[in-house]
Short mmCIF file of C-alpha atoms in Angstrom, two decimals:
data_model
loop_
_atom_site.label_atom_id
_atom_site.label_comp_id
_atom_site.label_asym_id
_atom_site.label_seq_id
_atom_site.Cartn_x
_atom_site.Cartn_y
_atom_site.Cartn_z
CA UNK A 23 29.86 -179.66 43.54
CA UNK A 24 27.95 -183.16 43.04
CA UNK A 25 25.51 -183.73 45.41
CA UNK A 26 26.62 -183.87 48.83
CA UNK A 27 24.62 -181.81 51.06
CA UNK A 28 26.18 -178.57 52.56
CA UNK A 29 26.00 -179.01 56.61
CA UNK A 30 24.99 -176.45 59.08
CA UNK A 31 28.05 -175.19 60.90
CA UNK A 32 27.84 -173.59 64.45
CA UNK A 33 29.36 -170.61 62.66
CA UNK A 34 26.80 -170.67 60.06
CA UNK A 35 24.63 -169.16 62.84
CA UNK A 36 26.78 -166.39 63.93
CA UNK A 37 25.00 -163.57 61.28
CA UNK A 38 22.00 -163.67 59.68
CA UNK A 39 21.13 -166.37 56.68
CA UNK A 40 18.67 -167.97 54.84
CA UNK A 41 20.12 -171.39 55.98
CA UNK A 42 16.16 -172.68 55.69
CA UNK A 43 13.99 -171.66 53.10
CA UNK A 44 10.32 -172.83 52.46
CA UNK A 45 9.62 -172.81 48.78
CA UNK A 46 5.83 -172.48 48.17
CA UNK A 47 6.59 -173.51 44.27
CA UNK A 48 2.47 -172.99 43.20
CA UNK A 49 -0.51 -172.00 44.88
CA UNK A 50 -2.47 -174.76 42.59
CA UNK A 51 -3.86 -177.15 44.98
CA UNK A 52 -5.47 -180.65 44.50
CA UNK A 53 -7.72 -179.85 47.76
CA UNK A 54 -9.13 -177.43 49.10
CA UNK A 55 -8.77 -177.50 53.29
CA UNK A 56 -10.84 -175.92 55.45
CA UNK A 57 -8.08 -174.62 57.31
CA UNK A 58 -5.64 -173.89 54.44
CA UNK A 59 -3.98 -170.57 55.68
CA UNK A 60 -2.75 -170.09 52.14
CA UNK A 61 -6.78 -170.70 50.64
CA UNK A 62 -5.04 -172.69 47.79
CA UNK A 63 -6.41 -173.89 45.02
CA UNK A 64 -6.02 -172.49 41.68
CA UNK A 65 -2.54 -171.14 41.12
CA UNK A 66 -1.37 -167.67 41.26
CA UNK A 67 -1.72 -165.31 38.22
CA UNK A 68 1.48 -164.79 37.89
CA UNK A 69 3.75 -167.40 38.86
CA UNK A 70 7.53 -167.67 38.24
CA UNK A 71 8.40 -169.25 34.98
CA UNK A 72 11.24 -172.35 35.32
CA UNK A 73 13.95 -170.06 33.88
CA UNK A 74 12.96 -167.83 36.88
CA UNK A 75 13.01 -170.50 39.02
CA UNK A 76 16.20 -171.26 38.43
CA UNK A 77 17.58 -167.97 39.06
CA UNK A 78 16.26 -168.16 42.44
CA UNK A 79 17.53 -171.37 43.14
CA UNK A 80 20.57 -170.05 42.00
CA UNK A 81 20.77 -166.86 44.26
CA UNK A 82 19.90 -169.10 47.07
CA UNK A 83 22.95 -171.24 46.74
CA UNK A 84 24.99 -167.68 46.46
CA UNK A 85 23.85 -166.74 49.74
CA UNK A 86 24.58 -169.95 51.36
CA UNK A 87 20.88 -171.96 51.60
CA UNK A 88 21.14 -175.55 53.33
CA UNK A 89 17.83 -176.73 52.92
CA UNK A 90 15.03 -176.21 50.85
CA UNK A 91 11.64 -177.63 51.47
CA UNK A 92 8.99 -177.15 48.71
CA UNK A 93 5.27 -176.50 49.16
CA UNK A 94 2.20 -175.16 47.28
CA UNK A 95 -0.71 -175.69 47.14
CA UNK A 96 0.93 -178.65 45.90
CA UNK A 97 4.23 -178.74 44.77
CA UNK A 98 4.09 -182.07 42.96
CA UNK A 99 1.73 -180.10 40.76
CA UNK A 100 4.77 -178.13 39.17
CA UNK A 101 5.69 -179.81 36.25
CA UNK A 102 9.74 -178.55 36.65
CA UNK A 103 9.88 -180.01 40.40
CA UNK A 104 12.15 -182.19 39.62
CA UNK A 105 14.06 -180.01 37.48
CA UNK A 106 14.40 -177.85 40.18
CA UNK A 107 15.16 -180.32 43.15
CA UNK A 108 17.55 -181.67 40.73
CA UNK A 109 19.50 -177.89 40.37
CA UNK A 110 19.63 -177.58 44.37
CA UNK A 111 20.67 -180.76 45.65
CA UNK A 112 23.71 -180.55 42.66
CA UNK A 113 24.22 -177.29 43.92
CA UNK A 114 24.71 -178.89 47.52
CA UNK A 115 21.23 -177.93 48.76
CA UNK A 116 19.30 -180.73 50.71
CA UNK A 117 15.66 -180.51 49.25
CA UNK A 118 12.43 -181.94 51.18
CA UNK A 119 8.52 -181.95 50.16
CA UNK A 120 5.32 -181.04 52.30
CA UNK A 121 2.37 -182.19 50.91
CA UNK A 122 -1.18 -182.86 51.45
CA UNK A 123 -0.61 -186.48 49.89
CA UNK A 124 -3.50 -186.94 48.19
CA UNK A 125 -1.86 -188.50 44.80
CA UNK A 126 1.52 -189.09 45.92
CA UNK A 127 2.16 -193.01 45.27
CA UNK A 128 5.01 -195.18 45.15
CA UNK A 129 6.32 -194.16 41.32
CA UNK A 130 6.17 -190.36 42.22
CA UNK A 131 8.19 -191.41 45.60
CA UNK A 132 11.03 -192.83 43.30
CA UNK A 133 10.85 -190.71 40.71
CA UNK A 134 11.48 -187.53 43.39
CA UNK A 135 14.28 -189.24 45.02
CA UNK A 136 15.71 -190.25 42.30
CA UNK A 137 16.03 -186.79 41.32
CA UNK A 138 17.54 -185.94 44.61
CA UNK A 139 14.93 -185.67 47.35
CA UNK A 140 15.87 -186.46 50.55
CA UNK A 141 12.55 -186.61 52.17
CA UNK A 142 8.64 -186.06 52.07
CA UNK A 143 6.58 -185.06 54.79
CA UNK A 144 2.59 -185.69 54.82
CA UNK A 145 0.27 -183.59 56.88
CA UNK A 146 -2.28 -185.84 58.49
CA UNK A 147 -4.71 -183.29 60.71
CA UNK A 148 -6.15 -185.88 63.02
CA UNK A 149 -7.78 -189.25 63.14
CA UNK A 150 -10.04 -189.77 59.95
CA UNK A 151 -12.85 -188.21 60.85
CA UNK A 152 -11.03 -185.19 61.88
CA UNK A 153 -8.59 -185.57 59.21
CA UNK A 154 -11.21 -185.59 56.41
CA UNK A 155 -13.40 -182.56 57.81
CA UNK A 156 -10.35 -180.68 57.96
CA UNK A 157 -8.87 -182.07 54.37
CA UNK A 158 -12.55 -181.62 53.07
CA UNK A 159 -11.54 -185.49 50.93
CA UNK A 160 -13.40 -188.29 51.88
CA UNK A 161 -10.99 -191.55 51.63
CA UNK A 162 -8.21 -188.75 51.89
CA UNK A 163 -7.10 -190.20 55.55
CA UNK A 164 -6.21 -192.93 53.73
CA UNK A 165 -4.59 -191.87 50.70
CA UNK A 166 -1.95 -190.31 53.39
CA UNK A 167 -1.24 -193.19 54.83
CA UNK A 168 -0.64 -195.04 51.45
CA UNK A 169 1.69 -192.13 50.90
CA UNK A 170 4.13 -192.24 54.27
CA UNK A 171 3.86 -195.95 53.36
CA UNK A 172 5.48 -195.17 49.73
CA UNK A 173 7.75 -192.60 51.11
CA UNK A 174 9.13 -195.37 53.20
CA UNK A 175 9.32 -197.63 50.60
CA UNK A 176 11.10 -195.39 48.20
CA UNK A 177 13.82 -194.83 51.02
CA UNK A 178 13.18 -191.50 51.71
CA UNK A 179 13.12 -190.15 54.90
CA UNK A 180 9.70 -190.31 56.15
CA UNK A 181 7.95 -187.21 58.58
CA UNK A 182 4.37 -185.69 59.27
CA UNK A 183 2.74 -183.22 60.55
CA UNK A 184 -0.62 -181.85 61.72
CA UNK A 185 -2.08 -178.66 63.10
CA UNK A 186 -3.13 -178.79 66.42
CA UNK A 187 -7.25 -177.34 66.82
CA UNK A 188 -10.53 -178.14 68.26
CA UNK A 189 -11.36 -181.19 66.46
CA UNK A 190 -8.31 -183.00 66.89
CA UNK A 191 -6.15 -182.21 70.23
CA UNK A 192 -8.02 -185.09 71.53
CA UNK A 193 -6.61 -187.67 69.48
CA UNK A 194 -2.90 -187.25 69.44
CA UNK A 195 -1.86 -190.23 71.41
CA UNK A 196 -3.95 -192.03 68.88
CA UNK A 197 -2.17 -190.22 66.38
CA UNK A 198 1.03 -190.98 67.20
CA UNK A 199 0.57 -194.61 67.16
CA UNK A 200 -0.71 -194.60 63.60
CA UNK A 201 2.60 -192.31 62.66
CA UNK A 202 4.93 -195.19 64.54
CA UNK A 203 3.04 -197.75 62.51
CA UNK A 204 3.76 -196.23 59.24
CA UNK A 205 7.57 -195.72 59.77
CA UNK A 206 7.17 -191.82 60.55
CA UNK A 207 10.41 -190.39 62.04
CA UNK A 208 9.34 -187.36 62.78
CA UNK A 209 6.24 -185.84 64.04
CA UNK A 210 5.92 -181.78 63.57
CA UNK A 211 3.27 -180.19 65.71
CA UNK A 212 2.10 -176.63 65.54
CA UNK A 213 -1.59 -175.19 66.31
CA UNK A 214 -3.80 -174.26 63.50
CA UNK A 215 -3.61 -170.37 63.17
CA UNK A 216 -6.92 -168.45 62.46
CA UNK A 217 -4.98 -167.36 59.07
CA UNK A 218 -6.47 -167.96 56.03
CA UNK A 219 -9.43 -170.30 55.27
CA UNK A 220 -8.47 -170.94 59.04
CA UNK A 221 -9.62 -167.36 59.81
CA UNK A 222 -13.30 -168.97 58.66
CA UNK A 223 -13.36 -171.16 61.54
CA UNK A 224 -12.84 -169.35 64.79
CA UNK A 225 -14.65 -172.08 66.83
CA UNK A 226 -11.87 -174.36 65.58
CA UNK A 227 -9.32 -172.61 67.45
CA UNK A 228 -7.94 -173.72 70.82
CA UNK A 229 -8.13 -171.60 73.50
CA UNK A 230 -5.30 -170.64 75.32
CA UNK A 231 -5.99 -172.40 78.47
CA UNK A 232 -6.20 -175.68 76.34
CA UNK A 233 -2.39 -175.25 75.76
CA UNK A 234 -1.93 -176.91 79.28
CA UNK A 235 -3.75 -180.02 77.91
CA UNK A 236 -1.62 -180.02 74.59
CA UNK A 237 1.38 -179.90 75.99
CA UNK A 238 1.41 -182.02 78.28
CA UNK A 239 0.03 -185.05 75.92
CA UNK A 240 2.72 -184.28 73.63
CA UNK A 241 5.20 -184.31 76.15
CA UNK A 242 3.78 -188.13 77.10
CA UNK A 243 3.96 -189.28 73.66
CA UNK A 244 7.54 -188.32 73.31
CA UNK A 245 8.49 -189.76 77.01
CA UNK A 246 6.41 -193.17 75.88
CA UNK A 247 8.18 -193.47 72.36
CA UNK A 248 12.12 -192.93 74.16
CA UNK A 249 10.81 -195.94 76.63
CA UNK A 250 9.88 -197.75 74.10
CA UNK A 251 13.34 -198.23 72.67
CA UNK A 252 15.24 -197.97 75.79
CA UNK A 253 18.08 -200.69 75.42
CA UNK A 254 17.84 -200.98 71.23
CA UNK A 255 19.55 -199.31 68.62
CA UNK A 256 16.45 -198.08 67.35
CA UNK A 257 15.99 -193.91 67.36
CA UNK A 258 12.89 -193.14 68.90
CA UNK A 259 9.95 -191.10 67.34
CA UNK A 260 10.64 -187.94 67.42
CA UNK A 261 8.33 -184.76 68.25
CA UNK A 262 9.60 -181.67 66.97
CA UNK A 263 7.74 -178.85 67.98
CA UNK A 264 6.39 -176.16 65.97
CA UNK A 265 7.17 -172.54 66.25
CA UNK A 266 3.90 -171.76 67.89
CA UNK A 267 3.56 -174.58 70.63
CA UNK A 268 5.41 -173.78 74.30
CA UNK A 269 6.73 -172.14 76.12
CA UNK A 270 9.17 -172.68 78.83
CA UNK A 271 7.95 -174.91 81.21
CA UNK A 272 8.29 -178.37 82.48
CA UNK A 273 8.24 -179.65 79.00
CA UNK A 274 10.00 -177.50 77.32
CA UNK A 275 13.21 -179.35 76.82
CA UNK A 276 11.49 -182.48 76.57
CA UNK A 277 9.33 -180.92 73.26
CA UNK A 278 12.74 -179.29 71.19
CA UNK A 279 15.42 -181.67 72.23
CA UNK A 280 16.52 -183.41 69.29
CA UNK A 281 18.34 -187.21 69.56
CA UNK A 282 22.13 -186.67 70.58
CA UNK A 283 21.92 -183.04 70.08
CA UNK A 284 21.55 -181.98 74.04
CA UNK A 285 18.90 -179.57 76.15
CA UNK A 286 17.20 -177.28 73.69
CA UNK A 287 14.86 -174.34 74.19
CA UNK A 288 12.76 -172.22 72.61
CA UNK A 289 15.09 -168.71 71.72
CA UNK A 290 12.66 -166.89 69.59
CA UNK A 291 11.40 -165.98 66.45
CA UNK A 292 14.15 -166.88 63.71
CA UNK A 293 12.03 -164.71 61.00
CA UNK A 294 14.83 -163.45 58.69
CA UNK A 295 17.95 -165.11 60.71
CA UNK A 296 17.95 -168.51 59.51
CA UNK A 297 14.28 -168.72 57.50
CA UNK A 298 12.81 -167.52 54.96
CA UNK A 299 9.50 -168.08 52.55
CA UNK A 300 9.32 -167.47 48.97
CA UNK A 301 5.74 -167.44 47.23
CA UNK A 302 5.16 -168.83 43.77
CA UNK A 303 5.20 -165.24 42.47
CA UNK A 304 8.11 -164.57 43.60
CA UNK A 305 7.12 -162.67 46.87
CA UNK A 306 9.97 -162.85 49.84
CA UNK A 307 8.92 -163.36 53.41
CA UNK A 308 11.08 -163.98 56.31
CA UNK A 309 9.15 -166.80 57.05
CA UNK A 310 6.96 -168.23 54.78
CA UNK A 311 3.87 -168.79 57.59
CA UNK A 312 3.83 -164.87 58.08
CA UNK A 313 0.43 -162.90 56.76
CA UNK A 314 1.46 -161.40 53.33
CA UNK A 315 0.23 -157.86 53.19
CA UNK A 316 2.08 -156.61 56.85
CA UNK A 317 5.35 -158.88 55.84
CA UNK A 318 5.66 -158.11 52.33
CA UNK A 319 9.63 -158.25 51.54
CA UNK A 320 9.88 -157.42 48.24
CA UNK A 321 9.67 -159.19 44.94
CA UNK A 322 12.89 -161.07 43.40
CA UNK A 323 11.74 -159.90 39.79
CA UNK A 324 12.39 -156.65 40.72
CA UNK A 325 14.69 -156.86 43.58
CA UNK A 326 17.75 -159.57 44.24
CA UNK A 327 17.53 -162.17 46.92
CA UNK A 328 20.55 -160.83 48.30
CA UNK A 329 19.03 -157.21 48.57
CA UNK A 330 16.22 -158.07 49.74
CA UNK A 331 17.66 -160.62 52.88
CA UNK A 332 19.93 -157.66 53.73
CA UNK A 333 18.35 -154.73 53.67
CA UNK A 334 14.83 -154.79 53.46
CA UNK A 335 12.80 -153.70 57.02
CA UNK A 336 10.35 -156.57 56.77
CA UNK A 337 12.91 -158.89 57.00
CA UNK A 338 14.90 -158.14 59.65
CA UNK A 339 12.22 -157.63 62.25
CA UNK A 340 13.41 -160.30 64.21
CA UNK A 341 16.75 -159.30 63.99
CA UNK A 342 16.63 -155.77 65.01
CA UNK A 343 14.04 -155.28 66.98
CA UNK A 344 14.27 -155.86 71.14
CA UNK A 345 11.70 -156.04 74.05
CA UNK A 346 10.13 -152.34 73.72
CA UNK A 347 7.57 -153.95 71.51
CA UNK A 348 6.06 -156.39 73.72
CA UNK A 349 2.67 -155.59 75.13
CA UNK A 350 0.13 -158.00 77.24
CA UNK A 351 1.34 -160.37 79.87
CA UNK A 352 4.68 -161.24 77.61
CA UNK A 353 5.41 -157.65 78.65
CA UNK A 354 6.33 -158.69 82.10
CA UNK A 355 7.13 -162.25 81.29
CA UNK A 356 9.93 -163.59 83.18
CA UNK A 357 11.30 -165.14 79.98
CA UNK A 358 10.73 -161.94 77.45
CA UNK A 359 14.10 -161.31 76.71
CA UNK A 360 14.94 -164.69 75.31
CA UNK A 361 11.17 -165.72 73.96
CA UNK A 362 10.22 -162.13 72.40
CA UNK A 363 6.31 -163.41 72.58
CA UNK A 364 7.10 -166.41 70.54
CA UNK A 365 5.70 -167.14 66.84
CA UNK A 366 5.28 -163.78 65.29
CA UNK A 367 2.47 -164.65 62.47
CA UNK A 368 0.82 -166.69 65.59
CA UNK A 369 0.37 -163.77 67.43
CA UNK A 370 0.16 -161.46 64.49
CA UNK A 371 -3.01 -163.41 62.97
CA UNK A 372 -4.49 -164.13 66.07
CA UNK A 373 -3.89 -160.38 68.07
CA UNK A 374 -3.66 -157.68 64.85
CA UNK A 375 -0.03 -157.40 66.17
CA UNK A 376 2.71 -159.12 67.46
CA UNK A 377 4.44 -158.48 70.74
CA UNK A 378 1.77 -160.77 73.00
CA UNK A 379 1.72 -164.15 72.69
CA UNK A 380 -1.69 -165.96 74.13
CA UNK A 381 -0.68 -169.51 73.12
CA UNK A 382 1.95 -170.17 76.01
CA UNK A 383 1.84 -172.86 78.11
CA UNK A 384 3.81 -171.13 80.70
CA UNK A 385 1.59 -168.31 80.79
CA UNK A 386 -1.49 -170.11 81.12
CA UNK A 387 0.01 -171.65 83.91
CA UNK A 388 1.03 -169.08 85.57
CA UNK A 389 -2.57 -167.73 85.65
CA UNK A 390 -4.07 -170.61 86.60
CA UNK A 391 -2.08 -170.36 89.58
CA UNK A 392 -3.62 -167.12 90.23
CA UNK A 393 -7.30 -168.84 89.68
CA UNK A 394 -7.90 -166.81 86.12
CA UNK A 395 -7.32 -167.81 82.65
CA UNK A 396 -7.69 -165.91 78.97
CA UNK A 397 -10.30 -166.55 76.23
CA UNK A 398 -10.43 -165.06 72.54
CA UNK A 399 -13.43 -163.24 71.54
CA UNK A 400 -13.88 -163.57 68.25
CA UNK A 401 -13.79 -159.96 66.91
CA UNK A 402 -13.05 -158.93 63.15
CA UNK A 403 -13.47 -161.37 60.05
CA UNK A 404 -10.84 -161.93 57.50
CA UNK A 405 -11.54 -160.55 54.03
CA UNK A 406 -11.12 -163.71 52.22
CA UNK A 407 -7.58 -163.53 50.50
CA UNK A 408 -4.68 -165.94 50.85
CA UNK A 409 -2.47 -165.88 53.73
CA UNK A 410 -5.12 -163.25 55.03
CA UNK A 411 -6.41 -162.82 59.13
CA UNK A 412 -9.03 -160.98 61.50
CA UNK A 413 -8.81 -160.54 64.73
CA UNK A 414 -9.47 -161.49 68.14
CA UNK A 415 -9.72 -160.12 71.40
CA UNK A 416 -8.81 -161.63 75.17
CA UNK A 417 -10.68 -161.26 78.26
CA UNK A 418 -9.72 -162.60 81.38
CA UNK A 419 -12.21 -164.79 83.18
CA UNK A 420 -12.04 -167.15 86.39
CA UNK A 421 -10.70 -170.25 86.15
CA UNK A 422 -13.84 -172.91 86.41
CA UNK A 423 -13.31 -175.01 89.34
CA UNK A 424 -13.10 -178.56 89.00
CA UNK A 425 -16.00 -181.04 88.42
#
């Protein structure tokens, strides 16, 4: 098939498919984040072997992948990575890579591309100070900027992202700037979820009022960067939003409009439609963000990829289930129908369940309007396992009036 990438077709979205899957490759991790929602670090017991590997690279080309992007932990730690990007993209599959960044230089740049790679994506979690608290590296702020900078260089297509929490929300104009600088395309945003070694940290959390605040500086940034190329032939920097920041609202279309692609909105989880997550053990999600003990999918060594995308229940929650599951205010939400409560394993992690989304920028307005807002009430402690939560609770206080 050589290696021209397979588009995605408007009737590619018609039935369910793994169009996107996220490829955590190992758990091994050279860091050890404070917010890691994964708590990687050493690799799994029992991850898949290359020849398995390869089998599920090759099921995913049978049932019609597009894209692949490959985590860990780190995936650069896998010594068949670029075995493996090599089997996809000549199988037609576009490949990217997240990664922390802390030893990704120039020669590892070129030597991923040259194996097919189209792109690499660094998550930088705030200014340096922020970054590095979060990262838990010191100098690590700038070891991601030396690798967007060899990204660029090696003429891959350049992105980042961050997590959106207490310790940084403050600094995303200043953010952005330093992204432009570097030759970022792309900026993904999505709040840190209290999953994980994120689950630790409760304080770091936003609250849901705070959304209000978020949004609109992101919308800002993404207004200023289309001004500032107003009249060139330059694309502008791009934010794409996350599956847990919205919804609705006056920004909405601004925040998930992509360049010459029209009005977008948010139309609800895709869990099992067009994602899905595969864990270095071979563990199926239907997205790979989604706690691992509720979502469990099935395992491809004992179960085909096909099988398990088709039939299994814990994949096709999104797909089959309707509004009889909401609860809270996205019960009566003016927009349930189409939003279903938003990011399932945002809710899930944050509530014990999903159905009630308190991370809404629409719904925090709305009760601001009616002089109230929601805070979480740290209730129930996670047990300490990867992609592991507790709980929280809400309780609705008055909204403080201004200073």
């Amino acid at each position: 098939m050589g290696r021209a990438s397979r588009r995605i077709y408007k009737e590619d979205l018609k039935s369910p498919k793994p169009l996107y899957t996220v490829w955590e490759l190992t758990l091994r991790c050279d860091q050890a984040c404070r917010h890691c929602g994964s708590r990687a670090g050493p690799a799994r017991t029992d991850e898949l072997s290359t020849a398995e590997a390869l089998e599920v690279a090759a099921q995913l080309v049978t049932l019609g992948t597009r894209e692949v992007t490959m985590i860990g932990g780190e995936a650069y730690l896998r010594p068949d990575l670029e075995l493996l990007i090599a089997f996809l993209v000549d199988n037609g599959v576009r490949v990217t890579m997240q990664t922390g960044g802390r030893a990704v230089d120039l020669d590892m740049c070129k030597r991923l591309k040259d194996a097919g790679l189209s792109g690499i994506g660094v998550s930088i979690d705030g200014l340096k100070e922020s970054h590095e608290t979060l990262r838990g590296i010191k100098g690590g702020y700038d070891l991601c900027l030396r690798a967007l900078d060899a990204s660029r260089t090696a003429g891959l297509i350049t992105t980042s992202n961050i997590q959106i929490n207490r310790l940084n929300m403050g600094e995303l104009a200043q953010l952005a700037d330093v992204l432009q600088d570097h030759g970022v395309s792309v900026w993904q945003v999505q709040l840190t979820v209290p999953m994980g070694r994120a689950a630790d940290h409760p304080d770091w959390i936003v609250q849901p009022w705070m959304m209000l605040e978020i949004v609109e500086s992101l919308a800002e940034i993404q207004r200023e960067a289309v001004r500032r190329v107003e009249g060139t032939n330059r694309r502008p920097f791009d934010i794409y939003a996350g599956n847990n920041i919205g919804y609705f609202g006056p920004h909405e279309v601004v925040l998930r409009s992509r360049p010459g692609k029209g009005a977008e909105h948010w139309n609800g989880c895709r869990a099992g439609q067009q994602v899905m997550g595969i864990e270095a053990d071979g563990l199926i999600k239907a997205c790979p963000s989604l706690p691992t003990a509720p979502y469990d999918g099935g395992n491809i060594r004992d179960t085909s990829l096909d099988e398990i995308w088709h039939h299994n229940d814990n994949m096709r929650f999104a797909r089959d289930r309707d509004t009889s599951e909401l609860w809270g205010f996205c019960k009566g939400c003016y927009y349930a129908e189409t939003c279903r409560a938003g990011c399932s394993f945002t809710a899930h992690c944050t509530l014990g369940k999903r159905g009630n989304q308190p991370f809404c920028y629409y719904r925090a307005s709305q009760l601001q309007r009616k002089g109230v807002r929601e805070r979480l009430v740290h209730a129930v402690a996670p047990e300490g396992k990867p992609f592991d939560f507790g709980r929280f609770e809400l309780v609705e206080e008055p909204w403080p009036a201004p200073e």
